[in-house]
Amino acid sequence: MTIKKLSRRKFIEALGTAGAISVVPWLPANIAQAKSAGRIIIVGGGYGGATCANYLRQYDPGLEVVMVEASKKIVTCPFSNTVIGGIYKINQLTHGYGGLKKNGVKVINDLVTNIDPSEKKIRLKSGETLKYDRLVISPGIDFKWELIDGYDEAASRIVPHAWKAGEQTVLLRKQLEAMPDGGKVLIATPPKPFRCPPGPYERASLIAHYLKKHKPKSKIIILDANKKFSKQGLFTQGWKKLYPGMIEWIQGSDTTEIESLDVKSRVLKTTFGQTFKADVMNVIPAQKAGVIAHRTDLVNEYGWCPVDQRTFESTKHKHIHVIGDASVAGAMPKSGYSANSQAKVCAAAIISSLRSVPMPEPAYSNTCYSLISPDYGISVAAVYRLKDNKIAKVSGGVSPTKASKRFRRDEADHARDWYRGVVEDSFAAKVKI
Ligand SMILES: Cc1cc2nc3c(=O)[nH]c(=O)nc-3n(C[C@H](O)[C@H](O)[C@H](O)COP(=O)(O)OP(=O)(O)OC[C@H]3O[C@@H](n4cnc5c(N)ncnc54)[C@H](O)[C@@H]3O)c2cc1C
């Protein structure tokens, strides 16, 4: 089908599968038709893990693909800011793994507690052990709790981070609903690198969207750990237009850190001696690769997993691939779309390796939409290639600063189309938004 014949909506939805286009056509017919032997285990059924499982089965329906995921259902971080802003409900972002199972992926709902790279086996919380020929881990992120005095997992049930979607998202939403008009909301962003670079600013926008309608005397402070942020010009332009005077951005120095947090009184102190108090606080801590990566000694001194950026095979342990937020993936941001794109490259690398054929030259992509309101969208998109064995950006850009109301509304529609497309591509699930 030509692009001309596709409706605009279908085209954006199809972008969700764009990463596949660069690797699938490479497989020659004799290789595409042959069967690989072996068991691939995937740890984590988020954007990276689910996509990899799905594509391994699509590339090679004969392959045994086992995906171990701690939760029965995935609640997606993409679009979770719309729940915080009161636009969608959490169940609209909650998806099961039925589609993956239909595609032949064996899904085990359990926690991987241990990986033994020398024996090539994993242990589950239930006590079961499983052998693998190749292991892919996409465990997402965990938090460096130790950097903020007074903040830990238990404290996050009072002052939520809402940086893993689900209960935390709903908690933050409820706190905003309970806040009186004239209240102060504080969002503290983490130092780079962190999952979803535009996420905190989209969150401030959609909270402002809610407050403008229901509690117009309220204010939002963004206490930034960084000097600048993703799509900054576009966000600040949108804030001036839609929420004049409501959002205050406090620039960080790239070394600004939160020193302590008293969750009961909601008082926060920075390393520069500033003190902040707010009615609703959203503190997003500094991040590192998911715990299982640390326990398996797959991480570098910064807490992320170095990989061969062509195949995503760990540089620390053979036959273990790390994708998604946990990996060090050159210039790619830590996003769901990046994880989806990396997963396809990784699947192609594993199949190539199992069939002893060289891997194709990979291409990777990322598109990230942000909603400043339900009718005002902005985006950033990029294509990446390997340069000197590192993933480097070769083209891309952001939405224009000069654009009509109609253009921004179309981008907001594209954001919803993107979400439907990427969820279907990653989780083989249909979205109701
Ligand atoms: C507010 C917010 C908004 C965002 N919006 C966007 C957006 O619009 N577009 C975009 O592209 N990205 C967005 N992101 C980023 C995106 O959510 C992440 O980059 C993406 O989820 C990374 O995928 P992953 O596979 O690395 O990790 P995840 O999707 O987090 O998946 C990890 C999975 O591994 C499981 N797991 C971990 N350890 C184990 C274990 N030991 N055993 C079994 N299971 C385990 C977890 O339960 C989890 O399901 C957003 C993030 C946030 C916080």
XYZ file of C-alpha atoms and ligand atoms in Angstrom:
486
model
C 0.000 0.000 0.000
C 1.367 3.447 -0.857
C 1.496 6.222 1.690
C -0.960 8.188 -0.509
C -3.591 5.529 0.030
C -3.139 5.547 3.803
C -5.246 7.917 5.852
C -3.203 10.323 8.028
C -4.315 8.439 11.164
C -3.285 5.060 9.763
C 0.041 6.527 8.687
C 0.874 7.782 12.202
C -0.276 4.471 13.678
C 1.967 2.691 11.192
C 4.896 4.788 12.432
C 4.676 2.631 15.526
C 6.146 -0.143 13.421
C 8.742 2.020 11.671
C 11.722 0.444 13.416
C 10.790 -2.900 11.867
C 10.962 -1.599 8.331
C 14.704 -1.103 8.599
C 15.503 -4.695 9.624
C 12.857 -7.084 8.292
C 13.494 -6.632 4.544
C 17.125 -7.514 5.104
C 16.387 -11.158 5.972
C 16.960 -13.122 2.741
C 14.194 -15.573 1.859
C 16.245 -18.668 2.731
C 17.038 -17.234 6.166
C 13.544 -15.912 6.732
C 12.125 -19.364 6.005
C 14.657 -21.357 7.989
C 14.034 -22.140 11.638
C 16.303 -21.337 14.547
C 16.618 -23.654 17.461
C 16.845 -22.396 20.979
C 15.074 -20.786 23.862
C 15.085 -17.026 24.231
C 14.079 -15.692 27.604
C 13.006 -12.079 27.967
C 13.032 -10.450 31.397
C 10.498 -7.613 31.609
C 7.309 -7.168 29.593
C 7.434 -3.373 29.161
C 8.051 -1.555 25.876
C 11.421 -3.176 25.209
C 10.733 -6.712 26.413
C 7.243 -7.137 24.947
C 8.303 -5.780 21.539
C 11.343 -8.037 21.435
C 9.271 -11.110 22.352
C 6.637 -10.196 19.776
C 9.147 -9.599 16.969
C 11.246 -12.682 17.699
C 8.090 -14.731 17.167
C 7.156 -12.753 14.045
C 10.619 -13.197 12.538
C 10.810 -16.845 13.531
C 7.542 -18.521 14.546
C 9.462 -21.697 15.387
C 11.486 -20.065 18.147
C 10.680 -20.724 21.805
C 10.194 -17.284 23.321
C 9.509 -17.032 27.056
C 8.776 -13.646 28.604
C 8.920 -13.271 32.387
C 7.103 -10.189 33.685
C 6.408 -9.371 37.331
C 2.948 -7.855 36.684
C -0.104 -9.472 35.073
C -0.891 -6.264 33.205
C 1.137 -3.361 31.930
C 0.143 0.199 32.789
C 1.941 2.426 30.314
C 3.924 5.480 31.383
C 3.247 7.064 27.980
C -0.049 8.938 28.381
C 0.046 8.551 32.194
C 0.350 12.350 32.474
C -3.125 12.551 30.908
C -4.474 10.564 33.889
C -2.776 13.004 36.281
C -4.367 15.854 34.302
C -7.822 14.217 34.521
C -8.177 13.562 30.771
C -8.099 9.745 30.628
C -8.602 6.998 33.214
C -5.883 4.574 34.281
C -7.788 1.557 32.906
C -7.495 3.063 29.410
C -3.702 2.709 29.736
C -3.804 -0.803 31.205
C -3.155 -3.674 28.811
C -2.995 -7.456 29.171
C -0.620 -9.892 27.484
C -3.323 -11.932 25.666
C -2.198 -10.671 22.249
C 1.413 -11.719 22.854
C 0.253 -15.151 24.014
C -1.795 -15.479 20.830
C 1.376 -14.692 18.868
C 3.047 -17.660 20.554
C 4.986 -15.927 23.343
C 4.991 -17.958 26.570
C 4.241 -15.407 29.281
C 5.198 -16.170 32.884
C 4.025 -13.730 35.551
C 6.788 -13.922 38.129
C 9.793 -11.972 39.355
C 13.271 -12.931 38.155
C 15.345 -12.960 41.331
C 18.645 -14.221 39.992
C 20.504 -14.647 36.701
C 23.466 -16.979 36.379
C 25.358 -15.958 33.199
C 27.869 -18.836 33.417
C 25.162 -21.532 33.673
C 22.822 -19.544 31.365
C 19.873 -19.872 33.699
C 17.473 -17.677 35.616
C 15.702 -18.207 38.913
C 12.158 -17.049 39.593
C 10.638 -15.935 42.893
C 8.417 -19.040 42.763
C 11.641 -21.091 42.969
C 11.578 -22.366 39.384
C 14.775 -22.199 37.298
C 14.861 -21.874 33.514
C 17.739 -22.354 31.068
C 18.230 -20.019 28.110
C 20.252 -19.865 24.907
C 19.923 -16.088 24.743
C 18.625 -13.763 27.433
C 17.187 -10.312 26.796
C 16.610 -8.045 29.744
C 14.513 -4.881 29.597
C 13.853 -4.204 33.275
C 13.352 -0.449 32.972
C 14.530 1.821 35.756
C 14.937 1.913 39.495
C 15.639 4.882 41.734
C 18.759 6.116 43.528
C 16.789 6.599 46.752
C 19.988 7.031 48.752
C 20.587 10.490 47.208
C 17.641 12.168 48.981
C 17.609 12.042 52.732
C 14.078 11.129 53.865
C 12.857 9.713 50.574
C 12.420 6.012 49.848
C 9.830 3.623 48.486
C 7.639 3.904 51.615
C 7.873 7.732 51.573
C 6.820 7.733 47.909
C 3.393 6.550 49.093
C 3.011 10.024 50.623
C 4.984 12.114 48.114
C 4.631 10.199 44.846
C 7.193 10.077 42.061
C 4.635 8.721 39.568
C 7.571 7.730 37.351
C 6.323 4.147 37.120
C 2.716 4.166 36.019
C -0.069 2.602 38.093
C -0.826 3.232 41.766
C 1.645 6.122 41.860
C -0.132 7.863 38.964
C -3.520 7.515 40.654
C -2.112 8.749 43.981
C -0.789 11.958 42.436
C -4.110 12.498 40.647
C -6.042 12.095 43.924
C -3.776 14.554 45.724
C -4.419 17.152 43.019
C -8.151 16.579 43.301
C -7.977 17.060 47.075
C -5.859 20.231 46.871
C -7.731 23.506 47.537
C -7.851 26.276 44.943
C -4.845 28.520 45.479
C -2.631 25.545 46.367
C 0.974 25.090 45.287
C 2.178 22.053 43.309
C 5.894 21.308 43.139
C 7.454 18.979 40.555
C 11.113 18.173 41.227
C 12.877 16.771 38.165
C 15.837 14.373 38.400
C 19.353 14.933 37.045
C 20.016 13.516 33.547
C 19.883 10.854 32.262
C 16.327 9.911 33.134
C 13.385 8.093 31.556
C 11.358 10.335 29.228
C 13.224 13.672 29.090
C 10.097 15.738 28.176
C 7.905 13.889 30.733
C 8.120 16.317 33.704
C 7.236 19.299 31.496
C 4.310 17.521 29.857
C 3.178 16.677 33.395
C 3.353 20.340 34.480
C 1.347 21.272 31.359
C -1.446 18.776 31.950
C -1.654 19.590 35.656
C -1.990 23.245 34.602
C -4.741 22.204 32.179
C -6.667 20.708 35.110
C -5.958 23.552 37.546
C -6.872 26.286 35.051
C -10.368 24.808 34.795
C -10.963 23.734 38.393
C -8.518 25.617 40.693
C -7.377 28.667 38.748
C -5.669 30.426 41.673
C -3.174 27.570 42.042
C 0.488 27.586 40.988
C 2.978 25.015 39.729
C 6.703 25.171 40.416
C 9.128 23.025 38.463
C 12.304 22.669 40.479
C 14.729 21.507 37.831
C 17.982 19.688 38.468
C 19.138 20.713 34.986
C 20.034 23.893 33.106
C 17.793 23.211 30.123
C 15.178 20.715 29.071
C 13.732 18.853 26.110
C 11.553 20.906 23.698
C 12.076 23.858 26.065
C 11.184 26.614 23.547
C 7.977 24.861 22.545
C 6.902 24.135 26.116
C 7.516 27.665 27.375
C 5.704 29.100 24.350
C 2.717 26.817 25.070
C 2.701 27.728 28.777
C 2.635 31.455 27.969
C -0.266 30.954 25.579
C -2.381 28.550 27.605
C -1.420 29.024 31.245
C 0.029 32.550 31.662
C 1.576 33.039 35.118
C 0.674 29.570 36.345
C 3.921 27.626 35.816
C 7.233 28.805 37.265
C 10.366 26.997 36.098
C 13.347 27.180 38.453
C 16.479 26.479 36.483
C 18.987 24.048 37.945
C 22.722 24.058 37.560
C 23.207 20.433 36.458
C 24.557 19.872 39.971
C 21.503 21.040 41.921
C 20.272 18.176 43.990
C 17.608 17.668 46.538
C 19.328 17.122 49.825
C 16.393 16.176 51.993
C 12.663 15.779 51.978
C 10.272 15.742 54.894
C 7.291 13.991 53.363
C 4.942 14.702 56.302
C 5.343 18.487 56.172
C 6.115 18.433 52.435
C 9.273 20.491 52.878
C 12.220 19.959 50.562
C 15.787 21.302 50.856
C 18.321 21.564 48.028
C 22.089 21.277 48.238
C 22.192 25.051 47.645
C 20.309 25.706 50.875
C 16.959 26.616 49.289
C 13.792 25.412 51.042
C 10.490 24.700 49.316
C 7.090 23.812 50.738
C 4.096 22.770 48.679
C 0.569 21.367 49.033
C 1.198 18.641 46.458
C 4.702 17.401 45.795
C 5.913 15.203 42.987
C 9.545 14.274 43.527
C 11.152 12.277 40.723
C 14.425 10.781 42.023
C 17.638 10.187 40.075
C 17.551 6.906 38.164
C 19.537 3.776 37.332
C 18.917 0.491 35.516
C 16.396 -1.909 37.070
C 17.611 -3.840 40.122
C 18.082 -7.181 38.350
C 20.756 -5.578 36.115
C 22.703 -4.535 39.212
C 22.355 -7.940 40.827
C 23.707 -9.565 37.635
C 26.694 -7.205 37.415
C 25.587 -5.787 34.086
C 26.052 -2.116 35.022
C 28.760 0.552 34.762
C 29.786 3.055 37.447
C 26.736 5.244 36.653
C 24.278 2.399 37.145
C 23.391 1.765 33.460
C 24.178 -1.255 31.262
C 26.908 -0.877 28.620
C 26.151 -2.854 25.451
C 27.464 -3.433 21.970
C 25.190 -0.832 20.385
C 24.807 -2.888 17.200
C 23.390 -6.002 18.873
C 22.580 -4.813 22.404
C 24.635 -7.686 23.765
C 26.053 -6.773 27.163
C 29.746 -5.906 27.141
C 29.945 -7.558 30.564
C 28.260 -10.933 29.979
C 27.961 -12.852 26.716
C 24.557 -14.023 25.472
C 22.752 -11.445 27.585
C 21.232 -8.504 25.716
C 20.033 -5.351 27.465
C 17.542 -3.000 25.808
C 15.311 -0.088 26.757
C 15.861 2.410 29.553
C 18.402 0.190 31.324
C 20.863 0.204 28.405
C 23.474 2.751 27.344
C 22.223 3.399 23.809
C 24.345 6.264 22.496
C 22.337 9.335 21.536
C 18.920 7.703 21.939
C 16.750 9.077 24.736
C 15.246 6.731 27.300
C 11.759 6.411 25.833
C 9.171 3.762 25.079
C 9.597 4.339 21.382
C 13.403 3.983 21.656
C 12.907 0.736 23.591
C 10.513 -0.511 20.891
C 13.005 0.345 18.137
C 15.967 -1.196 19.997
C 13.929 -4.356 20.625
C 13.525 -4.970 16.894
C 17.222 -4.471 16.226
C 18.018 -6.801 19.126
C 15.592 -9.450 17.814
C 17.273 -9.283 14.394
C 20.714 -9.553 16.038
C 19.683 -12.656 18.000
C 18.187 -14.376 14.959
C 21.312 -13.535 12.925
C 23.517 -14.951 15.645
C 21.447 -18.141 16.015
C 21.606 -18.682 12.242
C 25.281 -17.691 12.032
C 24.712 -14.944 9.481
C 26.018 -11.386 9.741
C 23.703 -8.770 11.098
C 22.303 -6.015 8.847
C 23.294 -2.380 9.347
C 20.758 -1.303 11.946
C 18.652 1.855 11.902
C 16.928 3.099 15.036
C 14.247 5.707 15.534
C 12.465 7.710 18.186
C 9.395 9.915 18.114
C 8.090 11.594 21.191
C 4.867 13.575 21.365
C 3.981 15.759 24.344
C 0.583 17.222 25.098
C 0.518 20.759 26.461
C -3.279 20.440 26.490
C -5.584 17.833 24.896
C -5.688 20.084 21.802
C -2.100 21.299 21.765
C 0.613 18.801 20.851
C 4.343 19.144 20.138
C 6.855 16.526 19.066
C 10.465 15.549 18.545
C 11.593 12.842 16.117
C 14.971 11.412 15.102
C 16.598 8.630 13.128
C 19.854 7.093 14.326
C 22.652 5.004 12.805
C 25.808 3.401 14.103
C 28.856 5.675 13.852
C 32.123 4.436 15.331
C 30.145 1.688 17.069
C 27.924 4.207 18.833
C 24.310 5.079 18.092
C 24.392 8.594 16.630
C 21.599 10.865 15.430
C 21.592 11.287 11.649
C 18.415 13.332 11.186
C 15.487 14.699 13.090
C 13.909 17.791 14.559
C 11.143 19.275 16.665
C 7.787 20.879 15.803
C 8.053 24.402 14.386
C 7.822 27.322 16.824
C 5.579 29.183 14.398
C 2.490 27.064 13.908
C -1.251 27.532 13.698
C -3.779 26.406 16.296
C -4.863 23.783 13.776
C -1.284 22.459 13.481
C -0.978 22.028 17.267
C -4.385 20.318 17.365
C -3.305 17.938 14.598
C -0.142 17.116 16.558
C -2.285 16.316 19.600
C -4.315 13.941 17.413
C -1.078 12.416 16.115
C -0.006 11.821 19.717
C -3.117 9.709 20.313
C -2.590 7.893 16.985
C 1.033 7.270 17.947
C -0.065 5.793 21.274
C -2.539 3.401 19.640
C 0.080 2.336 17.100
C 2.961 1.771 19.498
C 0.834 -0.124 22.037
C -0.464 -2.442 19.343
C 3.032 -2.953 17.941
C 4.650 -3.574 21.344
C 1.956 -5.417 23.299
C -0.323 -6.690 20.517
C -3.124 -4.894 22.381
C -5.920 -2.554 21.256
C -6.222 0.840 22.901
C -9.498 2.507 23.846
C -8.703 6.231 23.745
C 5.342 10.137 32.853
C 6.008 9.410 31.722
C 5.589 9.634 30.415
C 6.212 8.960 29.364
N 5.780 9.215 28.084
C 6.407 8.633 27.048
C 5.981 8.903 25.717
O 5.046 9.679 25.464
N 6.639 8.268 24.703
C 7.665 7.405 24.938
O 8.211 6.865 23.970
N 8.080 7.126 26.190
C 7.491 7.722 27.252
N 7.897 7.432 28.535
C 9.082 6.570 28.748
C 8.746 5.085 28.716
O 7.742 4.767 29.645
C 9.982 4.236 29.039
O 11.074 4.748 28.352
C 9.716 2.790 28.630
O 8.714 2.257 29.463
C 11.003 1.950 28.708
O 10.736 0.626 28.385
P 11.547 -0.551 29.134
O 11.146 -1.810 28.478
O 12.951 -0.187 29.230
O 10.987 -0.487 30.632
P 9.507 -0.687 31.163
O 8.511 -0.333 30.117
O 9.446 0.034 32.473
O 9.375 -2.229 31.429
C 10.116 -2.887 32.418
C 9.315 -4.079 32.883
O 10.191 -5.019 33.477
C 9.545 -5.609 34.575
N 10.601 -6.124 35.446
C 11.643 -5.446 35.982
N 12.438 -6.268 36.691
C 11.886 -7.499 36.596
C 12.250 -8.762 37.124
N 13.331 -8.918 37.887
N 11.455 -9.829 36.857
C 10.331 -9.693 36.089
N 9.943 -8.502 35.559
C 10.721 -7.427 35.816
C 8.714 -4.494 35.166
O 7.628 -5.015 35.917
C 8.268 -3.730 33.921
O 7.012 -4.126 33.456
C 7.267 8.062 29.621
C 7.679 7.830 30.936
C 7.069 8.487 31.981
C 7.509 8.218 33.384
